[in-house]
Short mmCIF file of C-alpha atoms in Angstrom, two decimals:
data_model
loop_
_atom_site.label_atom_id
_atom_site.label_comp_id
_atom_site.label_asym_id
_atom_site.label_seq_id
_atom_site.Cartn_x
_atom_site.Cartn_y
_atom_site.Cartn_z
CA UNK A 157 25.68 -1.20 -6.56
CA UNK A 158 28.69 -2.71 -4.88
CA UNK A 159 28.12 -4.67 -1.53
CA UNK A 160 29.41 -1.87 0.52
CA UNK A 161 27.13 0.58 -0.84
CA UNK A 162 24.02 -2.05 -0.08
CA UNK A 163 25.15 -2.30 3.30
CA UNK A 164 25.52 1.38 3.56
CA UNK A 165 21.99 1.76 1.95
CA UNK A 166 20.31 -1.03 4.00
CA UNK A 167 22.36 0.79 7.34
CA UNK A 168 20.41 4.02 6.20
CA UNK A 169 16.96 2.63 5.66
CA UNK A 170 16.90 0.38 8.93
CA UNK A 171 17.97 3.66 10.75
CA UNK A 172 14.92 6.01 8.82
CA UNK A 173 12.48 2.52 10.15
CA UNK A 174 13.74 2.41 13.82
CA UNK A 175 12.97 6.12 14.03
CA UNK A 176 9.38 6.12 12.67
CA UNK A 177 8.41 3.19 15.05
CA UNK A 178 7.66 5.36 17.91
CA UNK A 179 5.32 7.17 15.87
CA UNK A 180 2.79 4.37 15.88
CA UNK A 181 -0.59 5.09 17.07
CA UNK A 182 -3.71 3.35 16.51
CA UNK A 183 -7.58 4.53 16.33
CA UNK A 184 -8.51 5.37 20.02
CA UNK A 185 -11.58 3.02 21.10
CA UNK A 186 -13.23 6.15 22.52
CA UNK A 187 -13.12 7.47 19.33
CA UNK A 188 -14.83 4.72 18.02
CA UNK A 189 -17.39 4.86 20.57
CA UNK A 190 -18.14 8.98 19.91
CA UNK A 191 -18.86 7.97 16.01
CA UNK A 192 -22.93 6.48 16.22
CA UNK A 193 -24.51 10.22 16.18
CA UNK A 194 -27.64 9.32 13.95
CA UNK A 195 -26.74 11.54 10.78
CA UNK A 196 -29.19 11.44 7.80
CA UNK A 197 -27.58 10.54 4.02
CA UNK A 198 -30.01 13.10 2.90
CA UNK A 199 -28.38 15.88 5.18
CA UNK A 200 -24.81 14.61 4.55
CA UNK A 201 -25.26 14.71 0.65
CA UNK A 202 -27.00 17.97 0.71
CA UNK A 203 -24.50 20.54 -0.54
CA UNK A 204 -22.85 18.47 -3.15
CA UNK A 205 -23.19 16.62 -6.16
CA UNK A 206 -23.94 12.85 -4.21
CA UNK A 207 -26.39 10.83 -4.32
CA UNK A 208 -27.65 9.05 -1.11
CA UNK A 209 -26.40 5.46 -2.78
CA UNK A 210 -23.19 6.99 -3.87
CA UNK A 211 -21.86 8.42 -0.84
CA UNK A 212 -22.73 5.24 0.86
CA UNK A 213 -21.04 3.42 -1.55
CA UNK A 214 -17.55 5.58 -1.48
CA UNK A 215 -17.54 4.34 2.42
CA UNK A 216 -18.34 0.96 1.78
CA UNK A 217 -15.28 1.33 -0.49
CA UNK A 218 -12.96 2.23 2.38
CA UNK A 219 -14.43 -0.41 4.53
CA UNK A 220 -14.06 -2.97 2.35
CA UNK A 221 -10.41 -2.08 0.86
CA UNK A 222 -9.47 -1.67 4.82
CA UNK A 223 -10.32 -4.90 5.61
CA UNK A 224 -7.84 -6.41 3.49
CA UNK A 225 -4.69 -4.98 5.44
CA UNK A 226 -3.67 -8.57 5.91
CA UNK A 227 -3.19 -9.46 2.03
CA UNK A 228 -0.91 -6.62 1.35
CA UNK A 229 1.22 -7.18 4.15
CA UNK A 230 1.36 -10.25 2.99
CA UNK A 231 2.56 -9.11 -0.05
CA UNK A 232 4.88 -6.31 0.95
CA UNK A 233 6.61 -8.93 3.06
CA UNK A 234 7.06 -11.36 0.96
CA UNK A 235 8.91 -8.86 -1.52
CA UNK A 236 11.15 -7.75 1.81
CA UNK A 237 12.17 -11.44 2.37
CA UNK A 238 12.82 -12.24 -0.99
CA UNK A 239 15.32 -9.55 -1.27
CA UNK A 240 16.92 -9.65 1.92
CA UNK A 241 15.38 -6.47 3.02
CA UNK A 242 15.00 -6.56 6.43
CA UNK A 243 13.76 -2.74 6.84
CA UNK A 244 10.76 -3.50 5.03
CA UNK A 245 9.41 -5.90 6.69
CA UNK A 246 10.24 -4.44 9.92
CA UNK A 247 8.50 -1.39 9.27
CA UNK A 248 5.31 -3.58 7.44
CA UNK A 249 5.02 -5.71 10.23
CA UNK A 250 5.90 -3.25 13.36
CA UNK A 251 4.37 -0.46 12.18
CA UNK A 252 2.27 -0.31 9.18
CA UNK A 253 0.16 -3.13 9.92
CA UNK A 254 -0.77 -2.42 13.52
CA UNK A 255 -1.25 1.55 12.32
CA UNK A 256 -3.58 0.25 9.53
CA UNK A 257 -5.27 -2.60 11.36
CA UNK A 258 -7.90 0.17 12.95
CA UNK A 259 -8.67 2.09 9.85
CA UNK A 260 -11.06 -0.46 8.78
CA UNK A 261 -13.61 0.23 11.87
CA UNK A 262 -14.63 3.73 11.66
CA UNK A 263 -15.94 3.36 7.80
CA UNK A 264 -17.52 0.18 9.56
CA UNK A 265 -19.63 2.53 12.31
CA UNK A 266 -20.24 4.69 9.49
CA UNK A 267 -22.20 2.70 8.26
CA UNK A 268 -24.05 1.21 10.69
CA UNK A 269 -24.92 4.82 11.77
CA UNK A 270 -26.73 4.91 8.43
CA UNK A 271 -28.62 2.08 8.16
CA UNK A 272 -26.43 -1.28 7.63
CA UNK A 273 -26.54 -3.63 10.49
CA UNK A 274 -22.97 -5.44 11.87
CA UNK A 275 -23.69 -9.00 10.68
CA UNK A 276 -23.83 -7.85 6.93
CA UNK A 277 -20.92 -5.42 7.28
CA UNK A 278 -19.09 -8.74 8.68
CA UNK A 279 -20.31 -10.87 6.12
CA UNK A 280 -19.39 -8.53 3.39
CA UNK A 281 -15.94 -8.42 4.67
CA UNK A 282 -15.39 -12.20 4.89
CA UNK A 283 -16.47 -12.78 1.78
CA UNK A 284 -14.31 -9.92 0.29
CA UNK A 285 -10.94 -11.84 2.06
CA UNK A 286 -12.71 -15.07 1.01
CA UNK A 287 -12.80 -13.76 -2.90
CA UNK A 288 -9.28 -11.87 -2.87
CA UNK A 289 -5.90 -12.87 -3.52
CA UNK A 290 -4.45 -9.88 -3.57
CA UNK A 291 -0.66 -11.28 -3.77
CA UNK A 292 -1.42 -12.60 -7.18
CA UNK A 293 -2.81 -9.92 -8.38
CA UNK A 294 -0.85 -7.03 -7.02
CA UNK A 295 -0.24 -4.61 -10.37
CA UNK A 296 2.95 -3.71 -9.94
CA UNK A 297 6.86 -5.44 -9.30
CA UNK A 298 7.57 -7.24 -5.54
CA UNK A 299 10.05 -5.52 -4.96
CA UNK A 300 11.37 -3.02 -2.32
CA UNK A 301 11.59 0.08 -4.35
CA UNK A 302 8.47 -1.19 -6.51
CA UNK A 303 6.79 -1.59 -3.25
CA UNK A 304 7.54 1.13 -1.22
CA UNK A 305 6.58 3.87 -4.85
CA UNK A 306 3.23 1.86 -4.75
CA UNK A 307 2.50 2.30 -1.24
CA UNK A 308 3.49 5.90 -1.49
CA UNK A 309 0.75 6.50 -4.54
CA UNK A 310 -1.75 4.85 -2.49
CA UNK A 311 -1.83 6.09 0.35
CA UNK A 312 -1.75 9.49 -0.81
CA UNK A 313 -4.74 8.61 -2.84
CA UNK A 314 -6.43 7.25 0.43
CA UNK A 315 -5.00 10.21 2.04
CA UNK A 316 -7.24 12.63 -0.33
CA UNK A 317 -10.19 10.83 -0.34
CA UNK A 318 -10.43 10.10 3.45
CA UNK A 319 -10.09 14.38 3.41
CA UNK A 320 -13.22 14.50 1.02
CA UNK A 321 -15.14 11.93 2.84
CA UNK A 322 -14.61 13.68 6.83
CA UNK A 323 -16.02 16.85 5.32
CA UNK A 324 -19.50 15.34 4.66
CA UNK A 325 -19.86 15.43 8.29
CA UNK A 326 -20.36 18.63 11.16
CA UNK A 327 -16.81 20.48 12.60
CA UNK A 328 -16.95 18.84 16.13
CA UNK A 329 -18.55 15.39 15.30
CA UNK A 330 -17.14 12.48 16.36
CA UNK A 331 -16.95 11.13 12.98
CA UNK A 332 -15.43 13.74 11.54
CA UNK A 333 -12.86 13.23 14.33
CA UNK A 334 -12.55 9.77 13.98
CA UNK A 335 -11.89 9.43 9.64
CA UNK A 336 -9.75 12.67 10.13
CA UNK A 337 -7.39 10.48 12.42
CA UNK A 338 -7.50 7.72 9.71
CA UNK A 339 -6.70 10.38 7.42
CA UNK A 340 -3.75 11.55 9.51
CA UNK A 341 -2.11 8.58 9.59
CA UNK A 342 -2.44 8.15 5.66
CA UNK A 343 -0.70 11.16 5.05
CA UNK A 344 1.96 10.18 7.59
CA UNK A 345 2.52 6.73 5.67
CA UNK A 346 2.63 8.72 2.41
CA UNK A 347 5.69 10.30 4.03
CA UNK A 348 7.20 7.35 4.63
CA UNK A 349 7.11 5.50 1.58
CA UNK A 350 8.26 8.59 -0.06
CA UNK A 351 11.00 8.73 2.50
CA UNK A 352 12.02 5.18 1.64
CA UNK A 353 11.87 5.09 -1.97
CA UNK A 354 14.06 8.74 -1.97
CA UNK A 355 16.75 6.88 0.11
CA UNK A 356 16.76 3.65 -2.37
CA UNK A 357 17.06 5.71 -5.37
CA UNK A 358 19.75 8.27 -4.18
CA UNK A 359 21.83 5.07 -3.33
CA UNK A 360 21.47 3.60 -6.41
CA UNK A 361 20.19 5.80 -9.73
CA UNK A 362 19.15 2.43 -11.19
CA UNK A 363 16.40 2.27 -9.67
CA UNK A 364 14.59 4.96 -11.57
CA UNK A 365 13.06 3.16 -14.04
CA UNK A 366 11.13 0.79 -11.98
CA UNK A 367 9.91 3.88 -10.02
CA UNK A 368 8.61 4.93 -13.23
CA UNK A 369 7.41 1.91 -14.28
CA UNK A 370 5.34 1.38 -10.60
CA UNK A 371 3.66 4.80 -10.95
CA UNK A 372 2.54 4.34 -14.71
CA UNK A 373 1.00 0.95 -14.21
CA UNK A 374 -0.12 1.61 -10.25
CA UNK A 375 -3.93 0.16 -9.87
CA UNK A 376 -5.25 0.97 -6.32
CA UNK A 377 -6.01 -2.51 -4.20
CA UNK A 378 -9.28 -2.05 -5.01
CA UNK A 379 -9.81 -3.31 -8.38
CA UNK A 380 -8.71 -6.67 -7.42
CA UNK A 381 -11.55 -6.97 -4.80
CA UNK A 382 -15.12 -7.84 -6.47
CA UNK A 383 -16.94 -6.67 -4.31
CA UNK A 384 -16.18 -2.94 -4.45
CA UNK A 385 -14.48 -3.32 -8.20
CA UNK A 386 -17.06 -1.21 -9.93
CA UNK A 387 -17.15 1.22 -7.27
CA UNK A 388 -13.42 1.41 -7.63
CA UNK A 389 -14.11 2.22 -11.25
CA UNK A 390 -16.21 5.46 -10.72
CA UNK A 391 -14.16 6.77 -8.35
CA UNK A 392 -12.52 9.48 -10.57
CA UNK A 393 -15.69 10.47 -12.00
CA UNK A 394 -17.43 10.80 -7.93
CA UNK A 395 -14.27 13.01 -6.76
CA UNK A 396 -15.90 15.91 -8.38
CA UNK A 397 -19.17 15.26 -6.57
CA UNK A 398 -17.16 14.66 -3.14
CA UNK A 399 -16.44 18.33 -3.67
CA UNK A 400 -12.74 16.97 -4.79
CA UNK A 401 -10.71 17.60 -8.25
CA UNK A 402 -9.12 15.00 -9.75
CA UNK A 403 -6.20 17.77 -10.76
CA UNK A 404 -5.57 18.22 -6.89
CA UNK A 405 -5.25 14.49 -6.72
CA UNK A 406 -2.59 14.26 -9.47
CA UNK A 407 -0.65 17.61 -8.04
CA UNK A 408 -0.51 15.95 -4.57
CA UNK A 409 0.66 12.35 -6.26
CA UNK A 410 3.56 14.61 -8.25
CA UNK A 411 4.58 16.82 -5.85
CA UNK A 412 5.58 13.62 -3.51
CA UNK A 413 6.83 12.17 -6.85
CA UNK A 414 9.24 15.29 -7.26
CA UNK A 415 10.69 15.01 -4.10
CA UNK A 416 11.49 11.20 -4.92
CA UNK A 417 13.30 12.52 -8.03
CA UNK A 418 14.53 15.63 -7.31
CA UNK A 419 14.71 16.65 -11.25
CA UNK A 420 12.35 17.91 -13.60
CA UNK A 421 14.03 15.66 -16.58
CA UNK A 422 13.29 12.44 -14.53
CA UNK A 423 9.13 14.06 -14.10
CA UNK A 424 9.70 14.34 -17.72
CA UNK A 425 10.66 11.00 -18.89
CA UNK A 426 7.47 9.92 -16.57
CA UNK A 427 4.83 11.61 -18.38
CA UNK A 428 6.76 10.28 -21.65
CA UNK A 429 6.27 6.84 -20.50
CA UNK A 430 2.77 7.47 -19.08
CA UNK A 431 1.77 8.73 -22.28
CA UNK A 432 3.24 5.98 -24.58
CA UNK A 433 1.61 2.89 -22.20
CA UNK A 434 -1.74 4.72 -21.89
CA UNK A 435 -2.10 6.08 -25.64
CA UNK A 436 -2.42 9.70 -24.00
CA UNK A 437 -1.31 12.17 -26.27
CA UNK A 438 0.87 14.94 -24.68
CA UNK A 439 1.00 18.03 -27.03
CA UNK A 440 -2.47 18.48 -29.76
CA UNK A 441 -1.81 17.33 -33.14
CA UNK A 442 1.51 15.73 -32.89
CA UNK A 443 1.82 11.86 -32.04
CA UNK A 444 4.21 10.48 -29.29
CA UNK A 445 6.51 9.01 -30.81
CA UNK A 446 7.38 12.28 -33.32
CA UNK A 447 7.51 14.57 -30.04
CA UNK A 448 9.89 12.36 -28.04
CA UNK A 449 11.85 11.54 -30.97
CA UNK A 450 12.19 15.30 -31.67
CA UNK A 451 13.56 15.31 -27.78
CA UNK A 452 16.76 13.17 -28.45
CA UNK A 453 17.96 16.03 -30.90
CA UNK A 454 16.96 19.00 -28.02
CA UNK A 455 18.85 19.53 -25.00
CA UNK A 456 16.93 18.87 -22.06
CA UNK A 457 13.93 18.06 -23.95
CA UNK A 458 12.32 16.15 -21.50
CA UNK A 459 13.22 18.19 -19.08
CA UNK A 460 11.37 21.10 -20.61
CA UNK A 461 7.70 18.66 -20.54
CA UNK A 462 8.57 17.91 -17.01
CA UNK A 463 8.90 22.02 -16.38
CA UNK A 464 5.75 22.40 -18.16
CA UNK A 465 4.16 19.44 -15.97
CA UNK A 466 4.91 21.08 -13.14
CA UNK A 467 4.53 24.87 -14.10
CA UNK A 468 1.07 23.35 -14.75
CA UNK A 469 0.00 22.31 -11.34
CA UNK A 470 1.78 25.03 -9.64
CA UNK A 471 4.53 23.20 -8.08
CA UNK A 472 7.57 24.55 -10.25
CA UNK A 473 9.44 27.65 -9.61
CA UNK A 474 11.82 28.52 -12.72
CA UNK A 475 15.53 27.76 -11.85
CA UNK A 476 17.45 31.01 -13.30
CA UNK A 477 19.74 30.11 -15.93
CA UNK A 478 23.32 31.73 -16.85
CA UNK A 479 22.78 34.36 -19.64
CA UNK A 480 26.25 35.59 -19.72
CA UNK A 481 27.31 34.99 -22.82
CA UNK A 482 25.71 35.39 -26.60
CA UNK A 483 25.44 31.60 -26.88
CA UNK A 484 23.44 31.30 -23.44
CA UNK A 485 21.18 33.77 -24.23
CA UNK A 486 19.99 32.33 -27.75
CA UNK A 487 19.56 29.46 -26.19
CA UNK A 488 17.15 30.51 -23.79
CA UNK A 489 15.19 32.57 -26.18
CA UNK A 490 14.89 29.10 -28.37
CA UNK A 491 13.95 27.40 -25.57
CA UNK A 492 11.48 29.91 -23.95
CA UNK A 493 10.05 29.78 -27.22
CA UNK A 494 9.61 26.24 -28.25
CA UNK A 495 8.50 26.07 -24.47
CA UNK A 496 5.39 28.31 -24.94
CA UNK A 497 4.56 26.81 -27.96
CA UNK A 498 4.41 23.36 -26.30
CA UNK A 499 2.38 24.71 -23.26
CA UNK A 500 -0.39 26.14 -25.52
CA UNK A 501 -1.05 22.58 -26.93
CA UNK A 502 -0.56 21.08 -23.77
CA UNK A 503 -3.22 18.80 -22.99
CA UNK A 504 -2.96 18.41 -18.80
CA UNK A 505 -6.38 17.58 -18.09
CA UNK A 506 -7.18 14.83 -21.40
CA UNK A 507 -3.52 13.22 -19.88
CA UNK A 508 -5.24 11.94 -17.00
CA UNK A 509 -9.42 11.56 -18.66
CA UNK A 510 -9.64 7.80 -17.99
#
C-alpha cells in the first residue's frame, strides 16, 4: 500500500470511529439496582440441561473474563501505537473501554443474588488481574487488522452466550433486563470490529491472510485466566445445555466473517487453513492435503468448499451463472456434480468437535 492510500485508509477509519463515539452508553445504575430479586438456581436450571454448579459457573465465567477489560485494552493499544494507528486507540480508549467497563457488574449481582457474598466476588477478581498477563499471552498477532478480526470473533461469541444466559431468567426481570443490555452492546461491538477490519482489508487485499490466520488460531481471553480456564474449556460442550447450538455459534461467527470478505473463495481458503492447523478433515475418506491439492487443478475449487460452507449453515444463496454457450453449460454440470458429491461427505459438524 502506497502512503497515499494509508492516509486515505487511516482518513476512512478515523471517520467510521468519530461516528460510533456518540453511541456510547454504559450499564444504567438503576439497572443495577433492579437486579437482587432472590431467584432460586434450582428454578433457573429447571427446563434445561444445567446443573445448579454449572450455570453458576458459566456466570462466574463472565464475571471474571469482564473484569479484565483493563489487560486487553492494554493490549489493543499497544498494537494501535506501535503501528501508528491512531483510530484504534481512539475508539479502545473512548469508547470500548468505558462501554465495557460496566459489563463486569451485573454477572457480579448475579451472583450475589444466588448465594456468593461481595468480598469473595472481589477477592476472586483481584486475584484473577493479580494471576493474568493477558498482553503476553494474547493468541493472536498485535496488530490492527489482527486485532480488530479478534475482537470481532469475541465479542460475537460473548454476544451469543450473554443471549443464552438472560433467558435463564423471567420476561420482565430486572436481570434479564440488565445482561440483555450487556448483550446489546456486544452485538453492537461485533459490528464494529467487523466494520473496521472490512475497511482495512478493502484498502489493502494483503491483509487477508492475517485475517485468516487470527480466526483459525483465535482463543477467547479466557483461557489465559486460571481461574475460570477449565470453565473456559467446557464451554462448547455446556452451550447445548444453555439451550444453545454450537452450529448457531459458528453460523453467526461466519456470517460476520462473510461480510469481512465478501467472497465465497476467500470462506474457502479459511476452512482449508482451519482444517490443515487443526487436523480436521473436510470431506470423509480423503486427506487434506489430496483434496486441496486436487483444488489447484479445478477452477474455483475453493470457492466451491466455501459455497458448500455456507449452503451448509444457510447463509448462501446460489449466484446464477452464464449458461449461454455449450462450454458454460458443461461446466456447470461438472461442477454441480463434483459439488454434490463433496457435500454428501461433508463433515460440518466433526469440523468444529473440539
Amino acid at each position: 500500500m502506497t502512503n497515499g492510500n494509508k492516509s486515505q485508509n487511516n482518513y476512512i477509519l478515523d471517520k467510521y470511529v468519530k461516528y460510533q463515539l456518540p453511541k456510547l452508553k454504559t450499564v444504567d445504575e438503576s439497572d443495577l439496582n433492579s437486579m437482587f430479586e432472590g431467584f432460586s438456581v434450582k428454578k433457573l436450571v429447571k427446563n434445561s440441561k444445567m446443573t445448579e454448579t454449572e450455570l453458576i459457573e458459566t456466570f462466574r465465567l463472565s464475571m471474571i473474563t469482564e473484569s479484565l477489560t483493563e489487560q486487553y485494552a492494554e493490549t489493543f493499544i499497544k498494537g494501535a501505537l506501535d503501528n501508528n494507528a491512531i483510530w484504534l486507540s481512539n475508539y479502545i480508549e473512548n469508547f470500548w473501554v468505558p462501554d465495557e467497563l460496566g459489563h463486569m457488574d451485573p454477572f457480579k449481582n448475579v451472583l450475589i443474588d444466588l448465594g456468593y457474598t461481595e468480598s469473595d466476588l472481589s477477592k476472586q477478581i483481584t486475584s484473577a488481574r493479580e494471576e493474568t498477563n493477558y498482553l503476553e499471552s494474547h493468541s493472536t498477532e498485535i496488530t490492527p487488522i489482527g486485532l480488530t478480526t479478534y475482537g470481532m470473533v469475541q465479542e460475537c461469541i460473548t454476544d451469543y452466550w450473554y443471549e443464552l444466559q438472560l433467558d435463564f431468567f423471567p420476561k420482565g426481570s430486572g436481570t434479564r433486563k440488565a445482561i440483555s443490555k450487556v448483550k446489546g452492546r456486544e452485538a453492537l461491538h461485533t459490528v464494529q470490529f467487523r466494520d473496521l477490519t472490512a475497511i482495512q482489508l478493502e484498502n489493502d487485499p494483503s491483509l487477508l491472510m492475517p485475517i485468516l490466520e487470527t480466526i483459525i488460531n483465535f482463543k477467547m481471553p479466557s483461557n489465559h485466566i486460571n481461574k475460570v480456564k477449565e470453565i473456559e474449556q467446557k464451554s462448547q460442550s455446556l452451550i447445548p445445555k444453555m439451550n444453545g447450538e454450537v452450529l448457531e455459534l459458528i453460523r453467526r461467527i461466519i456470517s460476520h466473517t462473510q461480510l469481512v470478505l465478501n467472497d465465497t473463495e476467500k470462506i474457502g481458503q479459511l476452512f482449508a487453513l482451519y482444517g490443515t492447523q487443526q487436523d480436521k478433515k473436510l470431506v470423509k475418506f480423503i486427506p487434506n492435503t489430496t483434496l486441496f491439492s486436487l483444488f489447484k487443478y479445478l477452477s474455483g475449487g475453493y470457492g466451491l468448499v466455501g459455497e458448500i460452507i455456507l449452503e451448509n449453515i444457510g447463509l448462501y444463496a446460489n449466484e446464477p451463472e452464464s449458461l449461454e454457450s455449450n462450454y458454460e453449460r458443461w461446466r456447470y454440470r461438472i461442477k454441480r456434480s463434483i459439488k454434490n458429491w463433496i457435500n454428501d461427505q461433508f463433515e460440518l459438524k466433526e469440523i468444529f468437535k473440539k
